[in-house]
Coordinates of C-alpha atoms in Angstrom, one line a residue:
M1133 CA 128.5 94.7 128.0
D1134 CA 130.4 92.8 129.9
K1135 CA 132.8 91.2 129.4
K1136 CA 130.9 87.7 130.4
Q1137 CA 127.9 88.5 129.2
K1138 CA 127.0 86.0 126.5
L1139 CA 125.0 87.1 123.1
R1140 CA 122.1 85.1 122.4
S1141 CA 123.1 84.9 118.7
S1142 CA 126.5 83.5 119.7
E1143 CA 124.3 79.9 120.1
W1144 CA 123.8 80.3 116.4
F1145 CA 126.9 81.4 115.3
G1146 CA 129.3 81.1 117.7
G1147 CA 129.8 77.2 117.5
N1148 CA 133.1 76.0 115.3
D1149 CA 130.9 72.3 115.0
K1150 CA 128.7 71.2 111.9
M1151 CA 125.3 73.4 113.6
G1152 CA 127.3 76.5 112.9
F1153 CA 128.1 76.0 110.4
V1154 CA 124.4 75.1 108.9
H1155 CA 123.3 78.6 110.5
R1156 CA 126.2 80.8 109.9
S1157 CA 127.0 79.5 105.8
W1158 CA 123.7 79.7 104.3
L1159 CA 123.4 83.6 105.5
R1160 CA 127.0 83.4 103.9
N1161 CA 124.9 84.2 100.1
Q1162 CA 123.8 88.0 101.8
G1163 CA 127.8 88.7 101.4
Y1164 CA 128.5 88.8 104.7
P1165 CA 131.7 89.6 106.0
D1166 CA 133.6 87.1 109.2
D1167 CA 133.2 90.3 111.7
Y1168 CA 129.2 90.2 111.1
F1169 CA 129.5 86.6 112.6
E1170 CA 131.8 87.6 115.5
G1171 CA 130.8 88.5 118.5
K1172 CA 128.4 91.8 117.4
P1173 CA 124.9 91.9 118.6
V1174 CA 122.4 90.6 116.0
I1175 CA 119.2 92.7 115.9
G1176 CA 115.4 92.2 114.6
I1177 CA 113.6 94.9 112.6
C1178 CA 110.3 93.5 112.9
N1179 CA 108.8 95.2 110.3
T1180 CA 104.6 95.5 109.6
W1181 CA 105.1 96.9 106.2
S1182 CA 102.6 96.0 103.6
E1183 CA 101.0 97.5 101.1
L1184 CA 98.1 96.7 101.8
T1185 CA 98.8 98.3 105.5
P1186 CA 98.6 101.8 103.8
C1187 CA 99.3 103.5 107.1
N1188 CA 102.9 101.7 106.9
G1189 CA 103.8 102.2 103.5
H1190 CA 106.5 103.8 104.2
L1191 CA 108.5 101.6 107.1
R1192 CA 110.1 99.5 104.4
D1193 CA 112.4 103.2 103.6
F1194 CA 113.1 103.5 107.8
A1195 CA 114.2 99.6 108.1
E1196 CA 117.2 101.4 105.8
V1197 CA 117.2 103.9 108.3
V1198 CA 117.0 102.0 111.1
K1199 CA 119.7 99.7 110.2
R1200 CA 122.6 102.9 109.3
G1201 CA 122.3 103.1 113.0
I1202 CA 122.8 99.5 113.7
L1203 CA 126.0 100.0 112.1
E1204 CA 127.3 102.1 113.6
A1205 CA 126.7 101.0 117.0
G1206 CA 128.3 97.7 115.6
G1207 CA 125.3 95.4 115.7
F1208 CA 124.0 93.0 113.0
P1209 CA 120.6 94.5 111.6
L1210 CA 118.3 92.0 110.6
E1211 CA 115.5 92.5 109.2
F1212 CA 112.1 90.3 109.1
P1213 CA 108.2 90.9 108.1
V1214 CA 105.1 89.7 110.2
M1215 CA 102.1 89.8 109.4
S1216 CA 100.6 94.0 108.9
L1217 CA 97.2 94.6 109.7
G1218 CA 95.5 97.4 108.1
E1219 CA 92.8 98.9 109.9
T1220 CA 91.7 101.0 106.7
I1221 CA 91.2 97.3 104.6
M1222 CA 90.8 94.3 105.8
K1223 CA 87.6 93.2 107.0
P1224 CA 85.7 92.1 108.9
T1225 CA 88.0 93.7 112.0
T1226 CA 91.9 94.2 112.3
M1227 CA 91.0 93.1 116.3
L1228 CA 90.7 89.6 115.2
F1229 CA 94.0 89.4 114.3
R1230 CA 95.1 91.0 116.5
N1231 CA 96.0 87.9 118.4
L1232 CA 97.8 86.3 115.3
A1233 CA 99.6 89.4 114.9
S1234 CA 101.3 88.8 118.1
M1235 CA 101.9 85.3 117.9
D1236 CA 103.7 85.8 113.9
T1237 CA 106.4 88.1 116.0
E1238 CA 106.6 86.3 119.2
E1239 CA 107.9 82.8 117.7
S1240 CA 109.6 84.6 114.7
I1241 CA 111.8 86.7 117.5
R1242 CA 112.6 83.0 119.6
A1243 CA 112.6 81.3 117.1
N1244 CA 115.8 83.1 115.4
P1245 CA 119.7 85.3 116.5
L1246 CA 118.4 88.1 117.6
D1247 CA 120.2 89.6 120.8
G1248 CA 117.6 92.8 120.5
I1249 CA 114.6 94.0 118.5
V1250 CA 113.6 97.1 117.2
L1251 CA 109.7 97.1 116.3
L1252 CA 108.8 99.4 113.6
T1253 CA 104.8 99.9 114.3
G1254 CA 102.0 102.7 112.9
C1255 CA 98.7 101.7 111.3
D1256 CA 96.4 100.8 115.0
K1257 CA 97.0 97.0 115.6
T1258 CA 100.4 96.8 114.1
T1259 CA 101.7 98.4 117.7
P1260 CA 99.9 96.4 120.2
S1261 CA 100.2 93.3 118.1
I1262 CA 104.2 93.2 118.2
I1263 CA 104.8 94.3 121.3
M1264 CA 102.8 91.9 123.5
G1265 CA 104.7 89.8 121.2
A1266 CA 107.6 91.1 121.7
C1267 CA 106.7 90.5 125.8
S1268 CA 106.3 87.2 125.9
V1269 CA 110.4 86.7 124.8
D1270 CA 111.4 89.4 126.9
L1271 CA 114.6 90.8 124.9
P1272 CA 115.5 94.0 124.6
T1273 CA 113.9 96.2 122.3
I1274 CA 113.3 99.5 121.2
V1275 CA 110.0 101.1 119.0
V1276 CA 110.2 103.3 116.0
P1277 CA 106.8 104.5 115.3
G1278 CA 106.2 105.5 111.6
G1279 CA 104.2 108.6 112.9
P1280 CA 101.0 110.9 111.6
M1281 CA 99.7 112.2 108.2
L1282 CA 100.0 115.7 107.6
S1283 CA 96.8 117.8 108.1
G1284 CA 93.7 117.1 106.1
R1285 CA 93.0 119.9 103.8
F1286 CA 90.2 120.6 101.9
R1287 CA 88.3 123.5 100.4
G1288 CA 89.4 125.9 103.4
E1289 CA 88.9 122.9 105.7
K1290 CA 91.1 121.1 108.4
I1291 CA 90.2 117.7 108.4
G1292 CA 91.1 114.8 110.4
S1293 CA 92.3 111.5 109.0
G1294 CA 89.4 108.9 110.1
S1295 CA 87.5 111.7 111.8
M1296 CA 86.0 112.7 108.2
N1297 CA 85.0 109.0 108.0
W1298 CA 82.0 109.4 110.2
M1299 CA 81.1 113.1 108.7
I1300 CA 80.0 111.3 105.4
K1301 CA 76.9 110.4 106.0
E1302 CA 76.0 113.9 108.1
R1303 CA 77.6 115.8 105.1
Q1304 CA 76.1 114.0 102.2
E1305 CA 72.4 114.1 104.1
I1306 CA 73.2 117.2 105.6
G1307 CA 76.3 119.6 104.0
G1308 CA 74.7 117.9 100.1
Y1309 CA 78.2 116.4 99.6
S1310 CA 78.3 114.8 96.0
A1311 CA 80.6 111.9 94.6
E1312 CA 83.1 114.5 93.1
D1313 CA 83.0 116.2 96.5
I1314 CA 83.9 112.8 98.4
K1315 CA 86.2 111.9 95.7
E1316 CA 87.9 114.8 96.3
A1317 CA 87.8 114.5 99.7
E1318 CA 89.3 111.8 100.0
V1319 CA 92.3 112.4 98.3
C1320 CA 92.7 116.0 100.7
V1321 CA 92.5 113.9 104.3
A1322 CA 95.1 111.5 103.5
R1323 CA 97.7 113.3 101.5
S1324 CA 101.1 112.3 102.9
I1325 CA 102.2 108.9 103.8
G1326 CA 102.0 108.4 107.3
H1327 CA 99.0 106.7 110.3
C1328 CA 96.2 109.0 110.6
N1329 CA 96.1 112.9 111.9
T1330 CA 93.6 112.4 114.7
M1331 CA 94.2 111.6 118.6
G1332 CA 93.0 108.4 117.1
T1333 CA 94.1 104.8 117.4
A1334 CA 97.5 104.6 115.9
S1335 CA 98.6 108.2 118.1
T1336 CA 96.8 106.7 121.2
M1337 CA 99.3 103.9 119.8
A1338 CA 102.5 106.2 119.8
T1339 CA 101.6 107.9 122.8
M1340 CA 101.3 104.8 124.4
C1341 CA 104.2 103.4 124.1
E1342 CA 106.3 107.0 124.6
A1343 CA 104.4 107.6 128.3
L1344 CA 105.8 103.5 128.9
G1345 CA 109.2 104.0 128.0
L1346 CA 109.3 102.1 124.7
T1347 CA 110.1 104.8 122.8
L1348 CA 113.7 107.7 122.3
P1349 CA 111.2 110.8 124.5
G1350 CA 109.8 113.1 121.7
F1351 CA 109.7 110.3 119.1
S1352 CA 105.9 109.3 118.7
S1353 CA 104.1 113.0 118.1
I1354 CA 106.5 113.9 115.1
P1355 CA 104.9 113.7 111.3
A1356 CA 105.3 110.9 109.4
V1357 CA 106.8 113.1 106.7
D1358 CA 109.5 115.3 108.8
S1359 CA 113.3 114.8 108.7
R1360 CA 113.5 114.4 112.4
K1361 CA 111.3 111.1 111.9
K1362 CA 114.0 109.4 110.5
L1363 CA 116.7 110.9 112.5
F1364 CA 115.1 109.1 115.6
A1365 CA 115.0 105.9 113.7
Q1366 CA 119.0 106.3 112.4
L1367 CA 119.1 106.9 116.4
S1368 CA 117.0 104.1 117.6
G1369 CA 119.2 101.9 115.7
R1370 CA 122.0 103.1 118.0
R1371 CA 120.5 102.6 120.7
I1372 CA 119.1 98.8 121.0
V1373 CA 122.4 97.9 120.2
E1374 CA 123.7 99.9 123.6
M1375 CA 120.6 98.3 126.0
V1376 CA 121.9 94.6 124.2
K1377 CA 124.9 95.2 126.0
E1378 CA 123.1 97.5 129.2
G1379 CA 120.7 94.0 129.3
L1380 CA 118.1 96.3 129.2
T1381 CA 115.2 94.0 129.0
L1382 CA 111.3 94.7 128.7
S1383 CA 110.6 93.5 131.4
K1384 CA 112.9 96.1 133.1
I1385 CA 110.5 99.0 131.6
L1386 CA 107.5 97.1 131.6
T1387 CA 106.9 98.1 135.3
R1388 CA 103.5 98.8 137.2
E1389 CA 104.4 102.2 137.7
A1390 CA 104.8 103.1 133.8
F1391 CA 101.4 101.4 133.0
E1392 CA 100.5 103.8 135.8
N1393 CA 102.2 106.7 133.6
S1394 CA 100.7 105.3 130.1
I1395 CA 97.0 106.0 132.1
I1396 CA 98.0 108.8 133.1
T1397 CA 99.1 110.1 129.7
N1398 CA 96.0 108.7 127.8
A1399 CA 93.4 111.1 130.0
A1400 CA 95.6 113.6 129.8
V1401 CA 96.2 113.8 125.8
G1402 CA 92.3 112.3 125.2
G1403 CA 93.6 109.2 123.8
S1404 CA 90.7 105.7 122.2
T1405 CA 89.0 103.7 124.3
N1406 CA 90.9 100.4 122.5
F1407 CA 93.6 102.3 124.7
I1408 CA 92.1 100.3 127.3
I1409 CA 92.6 96.6 125.6
H1410 CA 95.3 97.4 124.2
L1411 CA 96.7 98.2 127.1
T1412 CA 96.0 95.4 129.3
A1413 CA 96.7 92.7 127.1
I1414 CA 100.2 94.3 127.0
A1415 CA 100.7 94.2 130.8
G1416 CA 99.2 89.8 130.4
R1417 CA 102.1 89.5 128.4
I1418 CA 104.4 91.1 130.8
G1419 CA 103.1 89.6 134.0
V1420 CA 101.6 93.5 135.5
K1421 CA 98.5 92.6 137.4
L1422 CA 96.6 95.0 135.3
N1423 CA 92.5 95.3 135.8
L1424 CA 89.6 97.7 134.3
E1425 CA 89.1 99.8 137.2
D1426 CA 92.9 100.9 137.4
F1427 CA 92.2 102.8 134.0
D1428 CA 89.8 104.9 136.2
K1429 CA 91.0 104.7 139.6
V1430 CA 94.6 106.0 137.9
G1431 CA 93.5 108.2 134.7
S1432 CA 89.5 109.4 134.7
K1433 CA 90.7 112.4 137.1
V1434 CA 93.6 113.4 135.1
P1435 CA 92.5 117.1 133.5
L1436 CA 92.4 116.9 129.2
L1437 CA 95.5 118.9 128.5
V1438 CA 95.9 118.7 124.4
N1439 CA 92.8 120.5 121.6
L1440 CA 92.6 117.3 119.2
K1441 CA 90.1 115.7 117.3
P1442 CA 87.9 114.4 118.1
S1443 CA 88.0 115.3 121.2
G1444 CA 89.2 119.3 120.4
K1445 CA 90.0 120.6 117.1
Y1446 CA 93.6 120.2 116.2
L1447 CA 95.6 117.8 114.7
M1448 CA 99.0 116.3 115.2
E1449 CA 100.6 118.5 113.0
D1450 CA 99.1 121.1 115.3
F1451 CA 100.0 119.1 118.6
F1452 CA 104.0 118.2 116.8
Y1453 CA 104.5 122.4 116.0
A1454 CA 102.9 123.0 120.1
G1455 CA 106.5 120.9 120.9
G1456 CA 104.6 117.3 121.3
L1457 CA 104.1 115.2 124.2
P1458 CA 107.0 116.2 125.9
V1459 CA 105.3 118.6 126.5
V1460 CA 102.2 117.3 128.1
M1461 CA 105.1 115.1 129.2
K1462 CA 106.8 117.7 131.6
E1463 CA 103.4 119.1 132.7
L1464 CA 101.9 115.8 134.4
K1465 CA 105.4 115.6 136.7
P1466 CA 103.2 116.5 139.6
L1467 CA 101.1 113.3 138.1
L1468 CA 103.7 110.8 136.8
H1469 CA 106.3 108.2 138.6
N1470 CA 108.7 110.8 137.0
E1471 CA 111.5 107.7 137.9
A1472 CA 110.2 105.6 136.2
I1473 CA 113.3 103.8 133.5
T1474 CA 112.5 103.8 129.7
V1475 CA 114.8 102.7 126.6
N1476 CA 117.3 105.4 126.1
G1477 CA 117.8 104.1 129.7
K1478 CA 117.1 107.5 131.9
S1479 CA 114.2 108.5 133.9
I1480 CA 110.7 110.4 133.1
T1481 CA 112.0 113.3 134.6
D1482 CA 115.4 112.9 132.7
N1483 CA 113.7 113.2 129.5
Y1484 CA 111.3 115.6 129.9
E1485 CA 112.9 118.6 131.9
K1486 CA 113.4 121.6 129.7
E1487 CA 110.5 121.0 127.1
V1488 CA 108.8 124.2 125.8
C1489 CA 105.1 124.8 124.9
Y1490 CA 104.5 127.1 121.2
D1491 CA 100.8 126.9 121.1
I1492 CA 98.8 127.3 124.7
D1493 CA 95.3 126.7 122.7
V1494 CA 96.5 123.4 121.0
I1495 CA 98.6 122.5 124.7
A1496 CA 97.0 123.7 128.5
T1497 CA 98.3 123.5 131.9
L1498 CA 97.3 121.7 134.9
E1499 CA 95.7 124.3 136.1
K1500 CA 94.0 125.6 132.8
P1501 CA 93.1 122.4 131.7
F1502 CA 91.2 122.2 128.3
Q1503 CA 88.4 119.9 129.9
D1504 CA 88.7 118.7 134.1
K1505 CA 88.4 114.9 134.5
A1506 CA 89.1 113.4 131.0
G1507 CA 90.3 110.1 131.5
I1508 CA 87.9 107.1 130.7
A1509 CA 85.4 106.2 132.6
V1510 CA 84.6 102.9 133.8
L1511 CA 80.9 101.9 134.5
K1512 CA 79.1 99.0 136.2
G1513 CA 75.9 97.9 136.7
N1514 CA 73.1 95.2 135.3
L1515 CA 73.9 95.9 131.8
C1516 CA 77.7 95.0 132.1
E1517 CA 78.4 93.3 135.2
N1518 CA 81.6 93.3 133.9
G1519 CA 83.0 96.7 132.8
A1520 CA 81.7 99.3 130.1
V1521 CA 83.6 102.1 129.0
I1522 CA 82.7 105.3 127.3
K1523 CA 84.8 109.0 127.1
P1524 CA 83.5 111.5 128.6
S1525 CA 85.7 114.3 126.5
A1526 CA 84.8 113.1 122.8
A1527 CA 80.8 112.7 124.5
T1528 CA 78.1 115.7 124.6
P1529 CA 77.6 116.7 128.5
R1530 CA 74.0 116.2 128.4
L1531 CA 74.3 113.0 127.9
M1532 CA 76.1 112.2 130.3
Q1533 CA 73.1 111.6 132.7
H1534 CA 70.4 110.1 130.6
R1535 CA 67.0 107.9 130.8
G1536 CA 65.3 106.6 127.6
E1537 CA 64.5 103.6 125.4
A1538 CA 66.0 100.6 123.8
V1539 CA 65.9 100.6 120.7
V1540 CA 67.5 97.5 120.0
F1541 CA 69.2 95.7 116.4
E1542 CA 70.4 92.5 117.3
S1543 CA 73.4 92.4 114.4
M1544 CA 75.4 94.9 112.1
E1545 CA 73.4 93.6 109.7
D1546 CA 69.7 94.1 111.6
Y1547 CA 70.9 98.0 111.6
H1548 CA 71.4 98.1 108.0
E1549 CA 68.3 96.8 106.7
R1550 CA 66.5 99.2 109.6
I1551 CA 68.7 102.1 111.0
D1552 CA 67.3 104.0 108.0
D1553 CA 63.5 103.3 108.6
P1554 CA 60.7 106.1 107.9
D1555 CA 58.6 104.1 110.5
L1556 CA 61.2 103.0 112.7
E1557 CA 60.2 104.6 116.2
I1558 CA 63.1 106.2 117.6
D1559 CA 64.0 110.0 118.8
E1560 CA 66.4 112.3 120.4
N1561 CA 66.2 110.7 123.4
S1562 CA 66.7 106.7 122.5
V1563 CA 69.1 105.0 123.1
I1564 CA 70.7 102.7 120.0
V1565 CA 71.8 98.9 121.6
L1566 CA 73.7 96.6 119.0
K1567 CA 74.2 93.3 120.4
G1568 CA 76.5 90.9 118.0
V1569 CA 79.4 93.1 118.2
G1570 CA 81.7 91.6 121.2
P1571 CA 85.1 89.7 121.0
K1572 CA 83.0 85.7 119.8
G1573 CA 80.2 87.6 118.8
Y1574 CA 80.9 89.3 115.3
P1575 CA 83.8 87.7 115.7
G1576 CA 86.7 89.9 116.2
M1577 CA 84.6 93.1 117.9
P1578 CA 84.6 95.4 115.4
E1579 CA 85.3 99.4 115.9
V1580 CA 81.1 99.5 115.8
G1581 CA 79.6 101.0 118.2
N1582 CA 79.2 104.7 117.0
V1583 CA 76.7 103.6 115.1
D1584 CA 75.3 106.8 112.8
L1585 CA 72.3 107.7 113.5
P1586 CA 68.9 107.8 111.1
K1587 CA 68.9 110.2 108.1
K1588 CA 65.6 111.1 109.9
L1589 CA 67.7 112.5 113.0
L1590 CA 70.1 113.9 111.0
A1591 CA 67.8 116.1 108.6
R1592 CA 66.8 117.7 112.1
G1593 CA 70.2 118.2 113.5
I1594 CA 70.4 116.0 115.7
T1595 CA 73.7 113.9 115.9
D1596 CA 74.3 112.2 119.4
I1597 CA 72.8 110.1 120.5
V1598 CA 73.1 107.2 123.6
R1599 CA 74.8 104.0 121.6
I1600 CA 75.3 101.0 123.5
S1601 CA 77.2 97.4 122.3
D1602 CA 79.8 95.3 123.3
G1603 CA 81.9 96.3 120.5
R1604 CA 84.7 99.5 120.0
M1605 CA 84.6 102.2 118.7
S1606 CA 87.8 104.1 116.3
G1607 CA 90.4 106.0 118.3
T1608 CA 89.0 108.9 115.4
A1609 CA 85.6 109.0 116.3
A1610 CA 83.0 111.0 119.3
G1611 CA 79.8 110.5 120.1
T1612 CA 78.0 109.8 123.8
V1613 CA 79.1 106.1 123.2
I1614 CA 79.0 102.6 125.7
L1615 CA 81.3 100.4 124.3
H1616 CA 83.2 96.8 125.6
V1617 CA 79.7 96.2 127.6
S1618 CA 81.7 93.4 128.7
P1619 CA 79.7 90.4 129.5
E1620 CA 78.9 91.0 126.1
S1621 CA 75.7 89.3 124.7
T1622 CA 77.2 86.2 122.3
V1623 CA 77.9 84.5 125.8
G1624 CA 74.6 85.8 127.9
G1625 CA 75.5 88.5 129.2
T1626 CA 72.7 91.5 130.1
L1627 CA 72.9 93.0 126.8
A1628 CA 71.8 89.4 125.5
F1629 CA 68.3 90.3 127.2
V1630 CA 67.7 94.0 126.6
K1631 CA 64.6 94.6 123.8
N1632 CA 63.1 97.4 122.0
G1633 CA 60.8 100.2 124.9
D1634 CA 63.6 98.8 127.9
M1635 CA 64.0 101.6 129.7
I1636 CA 68.2 102.8 130.2
E1637 CA 69.6 104.4 132.6
L1638 CA 73.1 105.9 131.4
N1639 CA 74.9 108.2 134.8
V1640 CA 78.8 109.0 134.3
E1641 CA 79.3 110.8 137.0
K1642 CA 77.9 107.8 139.3
R1643 CA 79.1 105.6 136.9
T1644 CA 76.7 103.1 136.3
L1645 CA 74.4 101.8 133.5
H1646 CA 71.3 100.4 134.5
L1647 CA 68.5 98.0 132.6
D1648 CA 66.0 98.6 134.4
V1649 CA 63.8 95.7 133.2
E1650 CA 62.8 93.3 137.3
L1651 CA 65.2 90.6 137.9
E1652 CA 62.4 88.1 137.8
E1653 CA 62.0 89.0 134.4
L1654 CA 65.6 89.0 133.4
I1655 CA 66.0 85.2 134.3
K1656 CA 62.7 84.8 132.7
R1657 CA 64.3 85.9 129.7
K1658 CA 67.5 84.3 129.8
K1659 CA 66.4 80.4 129.8
E1660 CA 64.3 81.8 127.0
W1661 CA 67.2 82.5 125.3
I1662 CA 69.3 80.6 122.7
A1663 CA 72.9 81.3 122.6
P1664 CA 73.9 82.1 118.6
E1665 CA 76.0 79.5 116.8
P1666 CA 79.8 80.1 116.2
L1667 CA 80.8 81.6 112.7
A1668 CA 83.8 79.5 112.3
K1669 CA 84.0 75.8 112.5
R1670 CA 87.8 74.9 111.3
G1671 CA 91.6 77.3 111.2
Y1672 CA 92.6 80.3 113.3
V1673 CA 89.2 81.9 113.7
K1674 CA 87.3 78.8 115.1
M1675 CA 90.6 79.1 117.4
Y1676 CA 89.9 82.5 118.1
I1677 CA 86.1 82.6 118.8
D1678 CA 86.7 79.1 121.4
H1679 CA 89.9 80.6 122.9
V1680 CA 89.7 85.1 123.2
E1681 CA 89.1 86.2 126.3
Q1682 CA 86.4 88.9 127.2
A1683 CA 86.7 93.0 126.4
D1684 CA 88.0 93.9 130.6
K1685 CA 90.9 91.0 130.5
G1686 CA 92.5 92.5 126.7
A1687 CA 90.4 90.5 124.5
D1688 CA 93.9 88.0 124.9
L1689 CA 93.9 84.5 123.9
D1690 CA 93.6 82.7 127.2
F1691 CA 96.7 80.6 126.2
L1692 CA 98.9 83.2 124.7
V1693 CA 98.7 85.5 128.1
G1694 CA 101.7 85.6 129.9
G1695 CA 105.8 84.4 128.2
S1696 CA 107.4 81.6 127.0
G1697 CA 110.9 83.6 127.5
S1698 CA 113.5 83.6 124.3
K1699 CA 115.3 79.9 125.8
V1700 CA 114.5 77.6 122.4
E1701 CA 115.7 74.4 123.6
R1702 CA 116.3 72.0 120.4
D1703 CA 118.9 72.3 117.8
L1704 CA 117.0 72.1 114.1
H1705 CA 119.5 69.4 112.6

């Protein structure tokens, strides 16, 4: 650190006046010695640990390991909690609270005497939410990802946490699973600490962080229980102190090139469609222009290099043993912006020069990929004027060009009530249309786009048909599912006017999604349409409904886009 550089924390701890006394004195009850307040970089450890967030249940221990590294490097660690978003427990959806958690993070960082930040992440929304908040302050920041669980094992079968969820109905209806079978599988599928062990949203977010340059190289792939996870956590604690001395802030790392690297990497690993919404929101906070079309333009032609569920057959543990993300990053060298800087102060080229692949059945090469053009495709048409997305690597090839009659559900409640009705007119050529699950409509845009098929189709061995909604899909799920339709039905997007029997045409190759209804008829339907009443009249949820942007813009709150920086103008007394 330049001797002339003034630590931000010195505004709290450096004075010999009344306010210096106030700021230091109450921390003294923790037993800190004098030298902690005399020029040591203060490092905030932003912890998303919670017993209500099972995937992050081990981060309390990780925080202590990070502290060791900070102390070794001459820093002063102070851990603080923020709102934790437990994907598997919270109702109606954690996406409703992602922006709230980002506000918690942003204001906790700005209001306190912190020079650098370590973000402890894991479960799906905990990663983007606290990165968004940190971006709006723009201090030196490093991410410590909690890591995936070990592979699930059930009666000789390797099963993925998350992906198994979407197979339960099928296993019960076709496989004859009993209640006891399900109970046993519950334990076997989640047999260690960590987040989902497929390339679901949690692993995708960790991959995103490393590809953006926000983690130490190789960190994102390591399973939560592996001792190397704690090793990297300690090294991250050391490194953040150096980043403060170097003035290496988030805005110096999160360049346009870094975002493009992340898009390319996400395509190569078969990452979650949720990646689009979260990366767009992060870009909005740090001031990088990123639009929906960029994900198609930059990433859609990238081949699939990783054979992981839900796009393949292996799990994150296997990925790590094969060499993990560093092998993928090295393989992608011809496609990446290799001079992009990362948190260790080195470039992508420097970080991933000597990686070796140990299993080509898990990680392929650009010359012999598992699938060509595997990146997320962005669709346009009269059914999604501002765009919709589909994940080709997880879809059924024969359905990528399809024309079928709409079977419409006005809400999730309508779907649950009628989907298994034996008299429901639906077959393998139908297109399920689900309304009212967008950002404003649910509210919060839940992961329901990959709705289960009717029992009568499952009984015939049909496991996939085209499904369209303004909602999201879990990164652990698969299927020919069109998501993030924008504008959503609740605000009067064309999706709101679809009726049973309307013909819908999908052509992924041409990037089109078309409702075959005459314009005059659509205008008539729109005039007759009555907008639904908002589902909240007070509190945060009302604020969310009033201010959330559409999916193509990242579903952030409009007044949170951008940042306020780290300066606090007024004192507390």
